[in-house]
């Protein structure tokens, strides 16, 4: 890597959330810089995502360790039978909606969390995906019992623990992410690696209908469509490269 640059992974999250999200992710992966894609094995369109990702040989796939189910309209539970992982599920056998709710109930049993993560990994591999890394949906690794399970599975399976390998690219909490990117890269000390986490989608009925995480009505579709357009904007990424970004992916960061 150029020692004067900032090593940057552009990661696309939530493959498997919906078929529209999956198509937007493939569009992003065929764009200028995004190559790392995190797949939610427990989500409703996960099998569809795996099929589409098989058409994108340059994609570097990771397991998006998913132990929560945050939306009101679309819920999911574990890959394992709920009775095998009682510390992770509610009375309906579904994941709790938030990491805070999981922590307030006492956290996760580390063995159950590791078993579920391993089962999610096995599901993706069974669909033909080569999984290179793990990361955490909704930052679930802070919950008691989960972080050690993520690290244990990563070590046992020879996978990169991505959330502990690359620090987030510092960006303003609000505002236009795309417009802020060149300045954010210039403000970073050389080296890295850094990661930009994105959530591409289309402003379609499936995303417009989502409620439950603080977005205004219809807001999920708007925000994710903005990420999709950002990820396919060649001129923007040339400006980010000129600001000092050296683009990489989690396969190249793996030990």
Coordinates of N, CA and C in Angstrom, one line a residue, residues 1 4 24 59 67 69 76 95 97 105 111 130 132 135 146 174 203 228 247-248:
X1 N 0.8 -1.2 0.0 CA 0.0 0.0 0.0 C 0.9 1.2 0.0
X4 N 1.5 6.8 2.1 CA 0.9 8.1 2.3 C -0.6 8.1 2.3
X24 N -29.7 -4.4 -5.0 CA -28.9 -3.1 -4.8 C -27.5 -3.4 -4.4
X59 N -16.8 -10.5 -5.4 CA -17.3 -10.2 -4.0 C -16.5 -11.0 -3.0
X67 N -27.9 -11.6 15.7 CA -28.5 -12.1 16.9 C -29.6 -11.3 17.4
X69 N -33.3 -8.9 15.8 CA -34.3 -8.8 14.7 C -35.1 -7.5 15.0
X76 N -37.1 -12.4 12.3 CA -36.4 -13.6 12.1 C -35.9 -14.2 13.4
X95 N -35.4 -13.8 17.5 CA -34.4 -12.9 18.2 C -35.0 -11.7 18.8
X97 N -35.4 -7.8 19.7 CA -35.3 -6.7 18.7 C -34.0 -5.9 18.9
X105 N -31.6 -8.7 29.5 CA -32.1 -10.0 30.0 C -31.0 -10.9 30.5
X111 N -21.7 -20.3 24.8 CA -21.8 -21.5 24.0 C -22.9 -21.5 23.1
X130 N -18.1 -18.7 -0.2 CA -16.8 -18.7 0.5 C -16.8 -17.5 1.4
X132 N -15.1 -15.2 4.2 CA -13.8 -14.8 4.5 C -13.7 -14.1 5.9
X135 N -18.5 -10.2 10.9 CA -18.8 -8.9 11.5 C -20.1 -9.0 12.2
X146 N -21.4 -12.5 23.8 CA -21.3 -12.5 22.3 C -19.9 -12.3 21.8
X174 N -24.4 13.3 11.3 CA -25.6 13.6 10.4 C -25.0 14.3 9.2
X203 N -35.4 2.4 -3.0 CA -36.5 3.1 -2.4 C -37.8 2.4 -2.9
X228 N -27.0 3.4 -2.1 CA -26.8 2.7 -3.4 C -26.3 3.7 -4.4
X247 N -8.0 1.7 -1.8 CA -9.1 0.8 -1.5 C -8.6 -0.7 -1.4
X248 N -9.2 -1.4 -0.4 CA -8.9 -2.8 -0.2 C -10.1 -3.5 0.1

